PDB file of C-alpha atoms in Angstrom:
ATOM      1  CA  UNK A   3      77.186 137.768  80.811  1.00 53.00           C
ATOM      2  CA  UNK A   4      77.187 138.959  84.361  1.00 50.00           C
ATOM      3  CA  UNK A   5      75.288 135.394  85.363  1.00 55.00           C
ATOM      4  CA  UNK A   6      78.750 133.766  83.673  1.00 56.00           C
ATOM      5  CA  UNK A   7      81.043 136.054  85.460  1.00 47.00           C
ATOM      6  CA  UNK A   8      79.453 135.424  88.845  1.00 51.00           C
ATOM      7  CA  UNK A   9      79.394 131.781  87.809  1.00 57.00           C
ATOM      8  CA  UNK A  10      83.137 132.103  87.105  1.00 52.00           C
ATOM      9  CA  UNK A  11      84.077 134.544  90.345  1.00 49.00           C
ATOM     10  CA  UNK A  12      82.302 131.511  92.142  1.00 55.00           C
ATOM     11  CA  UNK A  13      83.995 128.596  91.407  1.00 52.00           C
ATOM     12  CA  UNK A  14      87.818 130.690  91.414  1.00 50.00           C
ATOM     13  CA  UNK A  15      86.861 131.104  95.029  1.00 54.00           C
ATOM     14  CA  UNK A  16      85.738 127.941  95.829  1.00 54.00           C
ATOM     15  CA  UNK A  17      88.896 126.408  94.460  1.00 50.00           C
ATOM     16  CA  UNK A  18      91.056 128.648  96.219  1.00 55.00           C
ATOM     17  CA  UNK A  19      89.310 128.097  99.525  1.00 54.00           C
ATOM     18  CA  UNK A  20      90.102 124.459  98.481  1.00 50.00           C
ATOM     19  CA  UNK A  21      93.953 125.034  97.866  1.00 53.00           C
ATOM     20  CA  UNK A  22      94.101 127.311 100.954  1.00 53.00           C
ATOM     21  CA  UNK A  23      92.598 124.397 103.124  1.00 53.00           C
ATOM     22  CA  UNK A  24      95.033 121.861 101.387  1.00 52.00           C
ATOM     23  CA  UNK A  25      97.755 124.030 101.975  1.00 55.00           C
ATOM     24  CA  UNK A  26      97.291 124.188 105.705  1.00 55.00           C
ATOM     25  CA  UNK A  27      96.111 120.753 105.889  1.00 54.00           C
ATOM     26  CA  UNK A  28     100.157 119.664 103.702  1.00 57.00           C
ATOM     27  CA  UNK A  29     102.098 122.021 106.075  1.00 61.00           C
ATOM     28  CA  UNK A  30     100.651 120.293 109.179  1.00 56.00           C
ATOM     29  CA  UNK A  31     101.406 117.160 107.639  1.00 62.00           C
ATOM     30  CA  UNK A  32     105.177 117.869 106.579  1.00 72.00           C
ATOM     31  CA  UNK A  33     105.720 119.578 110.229  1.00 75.00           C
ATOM     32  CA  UNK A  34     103.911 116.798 112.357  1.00 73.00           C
ATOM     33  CA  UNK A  35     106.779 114.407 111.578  1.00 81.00           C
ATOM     34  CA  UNK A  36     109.691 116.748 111.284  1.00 86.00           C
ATOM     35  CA  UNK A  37     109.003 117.897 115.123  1.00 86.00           C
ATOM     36  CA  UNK A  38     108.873 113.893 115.785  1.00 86.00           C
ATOM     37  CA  UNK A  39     111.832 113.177 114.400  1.00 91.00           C
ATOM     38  CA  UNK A  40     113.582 116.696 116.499  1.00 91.00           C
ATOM     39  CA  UNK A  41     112.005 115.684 119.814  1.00 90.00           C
ATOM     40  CA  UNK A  42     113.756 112.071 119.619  1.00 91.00           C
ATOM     41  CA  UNK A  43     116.735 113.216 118.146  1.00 92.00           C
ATOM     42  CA  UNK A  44     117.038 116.174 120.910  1.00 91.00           C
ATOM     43  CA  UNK A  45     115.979 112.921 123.615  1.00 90.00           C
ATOM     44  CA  UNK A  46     118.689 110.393 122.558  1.00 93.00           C
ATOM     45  CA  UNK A  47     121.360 113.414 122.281  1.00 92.00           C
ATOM     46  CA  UNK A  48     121.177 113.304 125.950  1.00 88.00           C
ATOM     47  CA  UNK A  49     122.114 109.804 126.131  1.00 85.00           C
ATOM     48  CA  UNK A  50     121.630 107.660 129.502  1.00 86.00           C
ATOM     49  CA  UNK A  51     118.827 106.026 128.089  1.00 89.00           C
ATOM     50  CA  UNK A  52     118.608 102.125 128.543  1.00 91.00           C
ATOM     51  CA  UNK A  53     119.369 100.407 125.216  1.00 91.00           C
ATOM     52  CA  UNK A  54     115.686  99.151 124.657  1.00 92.00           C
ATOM     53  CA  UNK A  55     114.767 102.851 124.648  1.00 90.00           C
ATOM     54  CA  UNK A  56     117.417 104.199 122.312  1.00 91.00           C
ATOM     55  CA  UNK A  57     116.336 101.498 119.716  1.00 92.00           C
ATOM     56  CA  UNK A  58     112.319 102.162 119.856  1.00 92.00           C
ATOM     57  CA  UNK A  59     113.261 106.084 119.583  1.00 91.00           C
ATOM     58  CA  UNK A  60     115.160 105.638 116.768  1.00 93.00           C
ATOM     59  CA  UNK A  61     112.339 102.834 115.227  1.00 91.00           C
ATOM     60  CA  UNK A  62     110.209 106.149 115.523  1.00 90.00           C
ATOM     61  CA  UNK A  63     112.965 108.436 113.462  1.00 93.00           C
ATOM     62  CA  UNK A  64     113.417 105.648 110.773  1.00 91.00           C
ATOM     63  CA  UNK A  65     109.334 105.668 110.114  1.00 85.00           C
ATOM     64  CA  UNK A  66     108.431 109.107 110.702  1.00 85.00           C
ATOM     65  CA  UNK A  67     111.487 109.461 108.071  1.00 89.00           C
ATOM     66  CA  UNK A  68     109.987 107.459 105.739  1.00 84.00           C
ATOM     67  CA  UNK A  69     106.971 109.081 105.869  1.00 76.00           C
ATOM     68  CA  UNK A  70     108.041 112.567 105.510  1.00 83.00           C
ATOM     69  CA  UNK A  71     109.856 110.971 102.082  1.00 82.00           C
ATOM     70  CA  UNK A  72     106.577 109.316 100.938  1.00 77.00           C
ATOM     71  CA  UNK A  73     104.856 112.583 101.090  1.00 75.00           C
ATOM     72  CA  UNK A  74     107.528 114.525  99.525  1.00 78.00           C
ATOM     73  CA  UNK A  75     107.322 111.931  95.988  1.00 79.00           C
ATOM     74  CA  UNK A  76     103.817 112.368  95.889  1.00 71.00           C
ATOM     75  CA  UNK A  77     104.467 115.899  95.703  1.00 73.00           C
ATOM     76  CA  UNK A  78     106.625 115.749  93.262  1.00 74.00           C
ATOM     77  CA  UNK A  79     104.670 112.877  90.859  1.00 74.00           C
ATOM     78  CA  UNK A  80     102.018 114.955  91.439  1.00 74.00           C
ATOM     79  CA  UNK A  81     103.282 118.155  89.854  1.00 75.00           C
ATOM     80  CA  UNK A  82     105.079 115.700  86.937  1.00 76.00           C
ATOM     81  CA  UNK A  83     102.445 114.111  85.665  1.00 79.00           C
ATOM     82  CA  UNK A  84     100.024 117.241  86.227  1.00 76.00           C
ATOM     83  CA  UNK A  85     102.199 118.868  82.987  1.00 74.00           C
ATOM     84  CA  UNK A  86     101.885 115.743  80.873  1.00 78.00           C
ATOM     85  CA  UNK A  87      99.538 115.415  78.146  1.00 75.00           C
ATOM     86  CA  UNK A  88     100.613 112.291  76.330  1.00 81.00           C
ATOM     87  CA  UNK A  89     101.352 108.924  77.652  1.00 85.00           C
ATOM     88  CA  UNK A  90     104.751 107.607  76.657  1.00 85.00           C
ATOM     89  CA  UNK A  91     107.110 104.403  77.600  1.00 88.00           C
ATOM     90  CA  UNK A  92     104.278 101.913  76.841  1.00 94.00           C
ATOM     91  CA  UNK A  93     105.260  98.468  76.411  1.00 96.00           C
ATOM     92  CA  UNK A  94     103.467  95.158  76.944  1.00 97.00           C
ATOM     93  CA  UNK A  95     103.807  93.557  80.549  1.00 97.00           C
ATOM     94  CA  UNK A  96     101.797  90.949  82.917  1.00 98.00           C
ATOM     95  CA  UNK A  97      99.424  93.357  85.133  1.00 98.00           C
ATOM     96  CA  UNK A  98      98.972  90.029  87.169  1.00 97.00           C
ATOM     97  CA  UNK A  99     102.684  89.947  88.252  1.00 97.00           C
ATOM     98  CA  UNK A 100     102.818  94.076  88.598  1.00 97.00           C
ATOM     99  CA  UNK A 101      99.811  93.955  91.329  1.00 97.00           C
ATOM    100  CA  UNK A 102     101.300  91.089  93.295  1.00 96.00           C
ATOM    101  CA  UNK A 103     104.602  92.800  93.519  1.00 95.00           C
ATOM    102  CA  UNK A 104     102.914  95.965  94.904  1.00 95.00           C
ATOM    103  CA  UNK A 105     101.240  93.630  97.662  1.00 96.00           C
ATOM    104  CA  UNK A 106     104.800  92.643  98.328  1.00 94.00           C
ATOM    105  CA  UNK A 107     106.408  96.028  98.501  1.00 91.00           C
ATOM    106  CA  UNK A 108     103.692  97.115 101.145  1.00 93.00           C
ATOM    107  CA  UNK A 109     104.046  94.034 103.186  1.00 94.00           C
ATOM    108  CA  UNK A 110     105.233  95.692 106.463  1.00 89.00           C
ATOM    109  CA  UNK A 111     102.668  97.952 106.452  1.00 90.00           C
ATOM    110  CA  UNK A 112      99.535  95.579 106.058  1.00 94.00           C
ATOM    111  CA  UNK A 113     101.598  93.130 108.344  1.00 95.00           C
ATOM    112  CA  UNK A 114     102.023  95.214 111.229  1.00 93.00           C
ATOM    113  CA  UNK A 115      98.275  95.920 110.924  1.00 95.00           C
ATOM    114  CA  UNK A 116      97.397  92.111 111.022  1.00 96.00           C
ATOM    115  CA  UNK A 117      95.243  92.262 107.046  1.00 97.00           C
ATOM    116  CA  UNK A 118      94.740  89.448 105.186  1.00 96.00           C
ATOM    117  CA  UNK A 119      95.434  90.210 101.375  1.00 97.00           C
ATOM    118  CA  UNK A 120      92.871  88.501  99.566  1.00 96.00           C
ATOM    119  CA  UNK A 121      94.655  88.240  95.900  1.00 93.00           C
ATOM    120  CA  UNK A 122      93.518  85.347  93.818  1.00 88.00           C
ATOM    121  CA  UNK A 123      93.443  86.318  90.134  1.00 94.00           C
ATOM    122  CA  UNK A 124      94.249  85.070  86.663  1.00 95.00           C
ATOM    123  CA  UNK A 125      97.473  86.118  84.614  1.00 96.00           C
ATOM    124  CA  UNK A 126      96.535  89.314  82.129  1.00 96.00           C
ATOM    125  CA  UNK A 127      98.853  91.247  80.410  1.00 96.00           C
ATOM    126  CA  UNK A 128      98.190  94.802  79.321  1.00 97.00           C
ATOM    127  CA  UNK A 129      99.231  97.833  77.486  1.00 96.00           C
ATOM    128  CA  UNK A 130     100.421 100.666  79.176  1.00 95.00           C
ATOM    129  CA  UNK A 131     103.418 102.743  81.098  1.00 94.00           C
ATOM    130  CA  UNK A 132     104.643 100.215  83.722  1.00 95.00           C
ATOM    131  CA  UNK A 133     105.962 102.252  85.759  1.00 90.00           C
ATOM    132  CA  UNK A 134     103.175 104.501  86.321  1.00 92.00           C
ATOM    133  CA  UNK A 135     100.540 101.663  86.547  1.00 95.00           C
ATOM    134  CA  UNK A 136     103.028 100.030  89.105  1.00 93.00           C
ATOM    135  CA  UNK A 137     102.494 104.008  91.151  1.00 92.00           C
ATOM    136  CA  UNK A 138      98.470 102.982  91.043  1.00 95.00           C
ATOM    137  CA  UNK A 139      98.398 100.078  92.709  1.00 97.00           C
ATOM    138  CA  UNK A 140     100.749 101.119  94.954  1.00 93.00           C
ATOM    139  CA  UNK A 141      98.492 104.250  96.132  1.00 92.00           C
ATOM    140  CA  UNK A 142      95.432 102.133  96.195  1.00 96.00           C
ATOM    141  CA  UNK A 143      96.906  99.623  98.271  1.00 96.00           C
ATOM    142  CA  UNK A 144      98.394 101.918 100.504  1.00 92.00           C
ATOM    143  CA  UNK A 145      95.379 103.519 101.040  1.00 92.00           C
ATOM    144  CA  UNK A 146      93.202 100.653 101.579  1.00 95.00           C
ATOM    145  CA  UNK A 147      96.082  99.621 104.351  1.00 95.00           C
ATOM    146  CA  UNK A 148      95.454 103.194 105.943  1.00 91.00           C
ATOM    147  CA  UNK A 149      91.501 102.834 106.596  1.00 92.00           C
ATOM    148  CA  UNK A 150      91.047  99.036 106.680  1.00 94.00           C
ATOM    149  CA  UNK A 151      90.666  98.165 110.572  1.00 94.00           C
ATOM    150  CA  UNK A 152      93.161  96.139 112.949  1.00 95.00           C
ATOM    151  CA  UNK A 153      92.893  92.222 111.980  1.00 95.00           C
ATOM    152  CA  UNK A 154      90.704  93.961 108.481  1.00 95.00           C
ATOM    153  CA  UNK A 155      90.879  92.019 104.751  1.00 96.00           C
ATOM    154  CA  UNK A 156      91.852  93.648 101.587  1.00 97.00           C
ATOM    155  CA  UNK A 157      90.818  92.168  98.356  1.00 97.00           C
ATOM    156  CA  UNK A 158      91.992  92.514  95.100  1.00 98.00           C
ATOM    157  CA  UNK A 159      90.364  91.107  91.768  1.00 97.00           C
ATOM    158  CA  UNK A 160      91.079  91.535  87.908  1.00 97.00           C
ATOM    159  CA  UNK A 161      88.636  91.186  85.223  1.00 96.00           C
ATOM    160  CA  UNK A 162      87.933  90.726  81.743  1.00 95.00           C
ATOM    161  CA  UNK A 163      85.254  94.158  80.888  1.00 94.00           C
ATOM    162  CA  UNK A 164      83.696  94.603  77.235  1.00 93.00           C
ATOM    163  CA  UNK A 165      86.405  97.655  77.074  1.00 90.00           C
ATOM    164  CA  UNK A 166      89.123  95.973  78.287  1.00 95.00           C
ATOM    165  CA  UNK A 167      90.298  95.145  82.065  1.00 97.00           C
ATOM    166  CA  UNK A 168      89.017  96.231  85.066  1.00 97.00           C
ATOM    167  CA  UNK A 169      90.715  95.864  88.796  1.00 98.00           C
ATOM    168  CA  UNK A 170      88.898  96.375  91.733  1.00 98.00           C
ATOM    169  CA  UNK A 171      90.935  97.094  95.441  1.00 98.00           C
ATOM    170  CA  UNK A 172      88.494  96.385  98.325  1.00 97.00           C
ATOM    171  CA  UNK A 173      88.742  97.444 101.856  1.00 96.00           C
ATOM    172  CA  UNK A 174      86.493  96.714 105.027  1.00 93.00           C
ATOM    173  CA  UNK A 175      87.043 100.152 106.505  1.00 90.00           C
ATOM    174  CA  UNK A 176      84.930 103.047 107.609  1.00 89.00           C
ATOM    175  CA  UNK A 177      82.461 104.027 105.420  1.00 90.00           C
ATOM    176  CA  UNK A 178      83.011 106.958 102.519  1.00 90.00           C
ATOM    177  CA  UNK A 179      80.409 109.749 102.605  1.00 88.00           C
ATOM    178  CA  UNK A 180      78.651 110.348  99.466  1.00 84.00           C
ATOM    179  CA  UNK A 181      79.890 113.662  99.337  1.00 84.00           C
ATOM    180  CA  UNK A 182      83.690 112.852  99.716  1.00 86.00           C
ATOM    181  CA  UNK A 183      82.915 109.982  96.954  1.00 85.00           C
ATOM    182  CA  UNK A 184      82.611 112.720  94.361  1.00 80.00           C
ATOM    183  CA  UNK A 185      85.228 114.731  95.450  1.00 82.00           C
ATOM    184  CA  UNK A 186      88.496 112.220  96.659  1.00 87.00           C
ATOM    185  CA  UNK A 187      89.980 112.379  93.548  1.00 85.00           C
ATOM    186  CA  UNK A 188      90.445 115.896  93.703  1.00 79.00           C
ATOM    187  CA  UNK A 189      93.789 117.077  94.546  1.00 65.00           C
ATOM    188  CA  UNK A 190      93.115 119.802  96.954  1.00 53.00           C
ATOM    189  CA  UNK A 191      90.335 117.677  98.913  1.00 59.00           C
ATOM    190  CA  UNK A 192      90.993 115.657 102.616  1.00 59.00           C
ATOM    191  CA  UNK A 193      87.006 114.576 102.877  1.00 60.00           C
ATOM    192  CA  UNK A 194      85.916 114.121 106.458  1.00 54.00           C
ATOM    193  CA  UNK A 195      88.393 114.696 109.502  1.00 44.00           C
ATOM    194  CA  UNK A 196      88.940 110.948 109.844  1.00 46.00           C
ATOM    195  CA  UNK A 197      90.315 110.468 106.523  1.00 46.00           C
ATOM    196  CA  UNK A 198      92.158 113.469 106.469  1.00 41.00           C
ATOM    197  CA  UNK A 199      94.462 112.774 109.631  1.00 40.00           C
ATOM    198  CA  UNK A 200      95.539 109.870 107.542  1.00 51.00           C
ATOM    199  CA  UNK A 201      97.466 111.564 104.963  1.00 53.00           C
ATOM    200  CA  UNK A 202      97.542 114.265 102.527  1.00 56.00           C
ATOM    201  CA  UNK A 203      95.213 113.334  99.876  1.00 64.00           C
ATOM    202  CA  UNK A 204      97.597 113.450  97.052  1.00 78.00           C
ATOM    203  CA  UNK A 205      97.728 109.969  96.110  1.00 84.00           C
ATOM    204  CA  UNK A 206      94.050 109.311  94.771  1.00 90.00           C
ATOM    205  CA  UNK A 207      94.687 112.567  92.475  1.00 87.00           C
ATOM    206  CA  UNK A 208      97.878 110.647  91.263  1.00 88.00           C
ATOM    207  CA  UNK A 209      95.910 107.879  90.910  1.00 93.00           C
ATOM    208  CA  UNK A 210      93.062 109.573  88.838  1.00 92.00           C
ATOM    209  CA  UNK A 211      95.740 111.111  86.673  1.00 91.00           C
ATOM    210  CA  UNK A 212      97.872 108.561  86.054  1.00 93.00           C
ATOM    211  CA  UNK A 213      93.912 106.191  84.624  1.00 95.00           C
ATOM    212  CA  UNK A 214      93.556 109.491  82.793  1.00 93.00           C
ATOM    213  CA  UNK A 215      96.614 109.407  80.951  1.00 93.00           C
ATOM    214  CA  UNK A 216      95.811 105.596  80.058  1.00 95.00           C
ATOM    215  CA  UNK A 217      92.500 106.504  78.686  1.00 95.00           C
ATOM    216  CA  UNK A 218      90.959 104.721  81.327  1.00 96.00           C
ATOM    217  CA  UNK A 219      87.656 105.684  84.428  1.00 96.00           C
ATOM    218  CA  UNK A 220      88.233 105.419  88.168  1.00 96.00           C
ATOM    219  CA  UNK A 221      85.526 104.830  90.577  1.00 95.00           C
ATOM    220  CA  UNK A 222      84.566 104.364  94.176  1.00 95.00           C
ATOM    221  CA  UNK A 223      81.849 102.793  95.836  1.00 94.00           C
ATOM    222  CA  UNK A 224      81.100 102.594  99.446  1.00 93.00           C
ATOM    223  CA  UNK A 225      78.908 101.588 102.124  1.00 92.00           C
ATOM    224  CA  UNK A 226      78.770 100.711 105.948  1.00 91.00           C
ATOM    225  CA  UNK A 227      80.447  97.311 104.563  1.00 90.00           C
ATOM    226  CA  UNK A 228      83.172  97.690 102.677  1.00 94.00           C
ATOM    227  CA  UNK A 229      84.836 100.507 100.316  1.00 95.00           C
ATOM    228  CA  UNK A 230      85.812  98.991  96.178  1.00 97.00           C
ATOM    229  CA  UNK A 231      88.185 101.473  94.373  1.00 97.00           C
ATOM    230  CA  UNK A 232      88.043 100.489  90.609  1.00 98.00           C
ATOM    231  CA  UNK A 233      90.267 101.265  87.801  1.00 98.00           C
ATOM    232  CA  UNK A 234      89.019 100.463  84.514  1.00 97.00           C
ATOM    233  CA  UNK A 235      91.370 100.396  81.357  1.00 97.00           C
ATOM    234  CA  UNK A 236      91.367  99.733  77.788  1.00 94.00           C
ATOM    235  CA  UNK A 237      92.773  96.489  76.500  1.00 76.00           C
TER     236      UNK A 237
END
């Protein structure tokens, strides 16, 4: 009994070291572009600044903006789908057509990084909540985008599996520790320094819990190479 307890006392304090870290980790996040956005606000309030100026400040407001948004839905999908047990809204729809137009939306970010989207695939349809599938490719993409390097490829593949479907998002970036492999679908986890400064690491644990809800496994591999996120489904 006392072995259990321990056992239990253990892992309580483990995850709230976890949510205590996260915590920090968010808040730094949330106030990094917020003071951005003040200090270039504060600098074209002062006017006399040549017109070239003006317009790359406020190119800095729009996207730190947008990024203080982005991190405020995750947030929010996060805690939504976190109190949902059963998956509803499913309808039949091309998953072909659903990744492409997620490479789309997410143009001007691999763009401006110079990635080549390597996206040659079949047509499948499948089974499931569009809208929330549409969310995982989305975050996976968007993630690849984050680590892949300047000039880096992405690739994405679909394929037929014994269970179903299985699609596979592949970036050339740094290399994932085996550790933070275990662990990056956890909601409260950053893994090393260099990931964390990307983000907030909420959108793998949407991820994960969106395949969860569809009855389906996610899984990364990685080496020195490349990193392959892959989300498996039923048919």
């Amino acid at each position: 009994m006392s072995q259990s307890f321990n056992a239990l006392a253990e892992e309580l304090q483990n995850t709230e070291m976890l949510r205590s870290d996260f915590v920090n980790n968010f808040s730094h996040e949330f106030k990094t572009p917020i003071v951005s956005i003040r200090g270039f606000a504060k600098l074209l309030q002062k006017g006399n600044l040549p017109a070239e100026q003006q317009r790359e400040y406020l190119g800095i407001i729009a996207d730190e903006s947008t990024r203080l948004a982005e991190m405020a839905t995750h947030v929010l999908d996060l805690t939504k789908i976190e109190n949902q047990s059963i998956l509803t809204d499913v309808t039949r729809f091309n998953l072909s057509e659903q990744i492409r137009g997620a490479v789309l939306l997410l143009e001007k970010k691999w763009s401006q990084k110079g990635l080549t989207i390597a996206a040659e695939f079949d047509e499948y349809e499948i089974e499931a909540n569009e809208e929330m599938l549409k969310q995982v490719w989305i975050n996976l993409i968007d993630n690849s985008v984050k680590f892949s390097p300047q000039g880096g490829e992405i690739g994405l593949s679909i394929a037929k599996t014994a269970d179903g479907i299985a699609v596979a998002v592949k970036n050339n970036g740094a290399e994932i520790a085996e550790e933070d492999q275990k662990r990056i679908f956890n909601k409260f986890y950053q893994g090393d320094t260099s990931h964390a400064a990307e983000g907030t690491g909420i959108g793998l644990a949407i991820v994960k819990r969106i395949v969860e809800l569809h009855k389906g496994k996610i899984s990364v591999v990685s080496s020195p190479r490349e990193t392959v996120f892959t989300v498996s489904l039923p048919a």
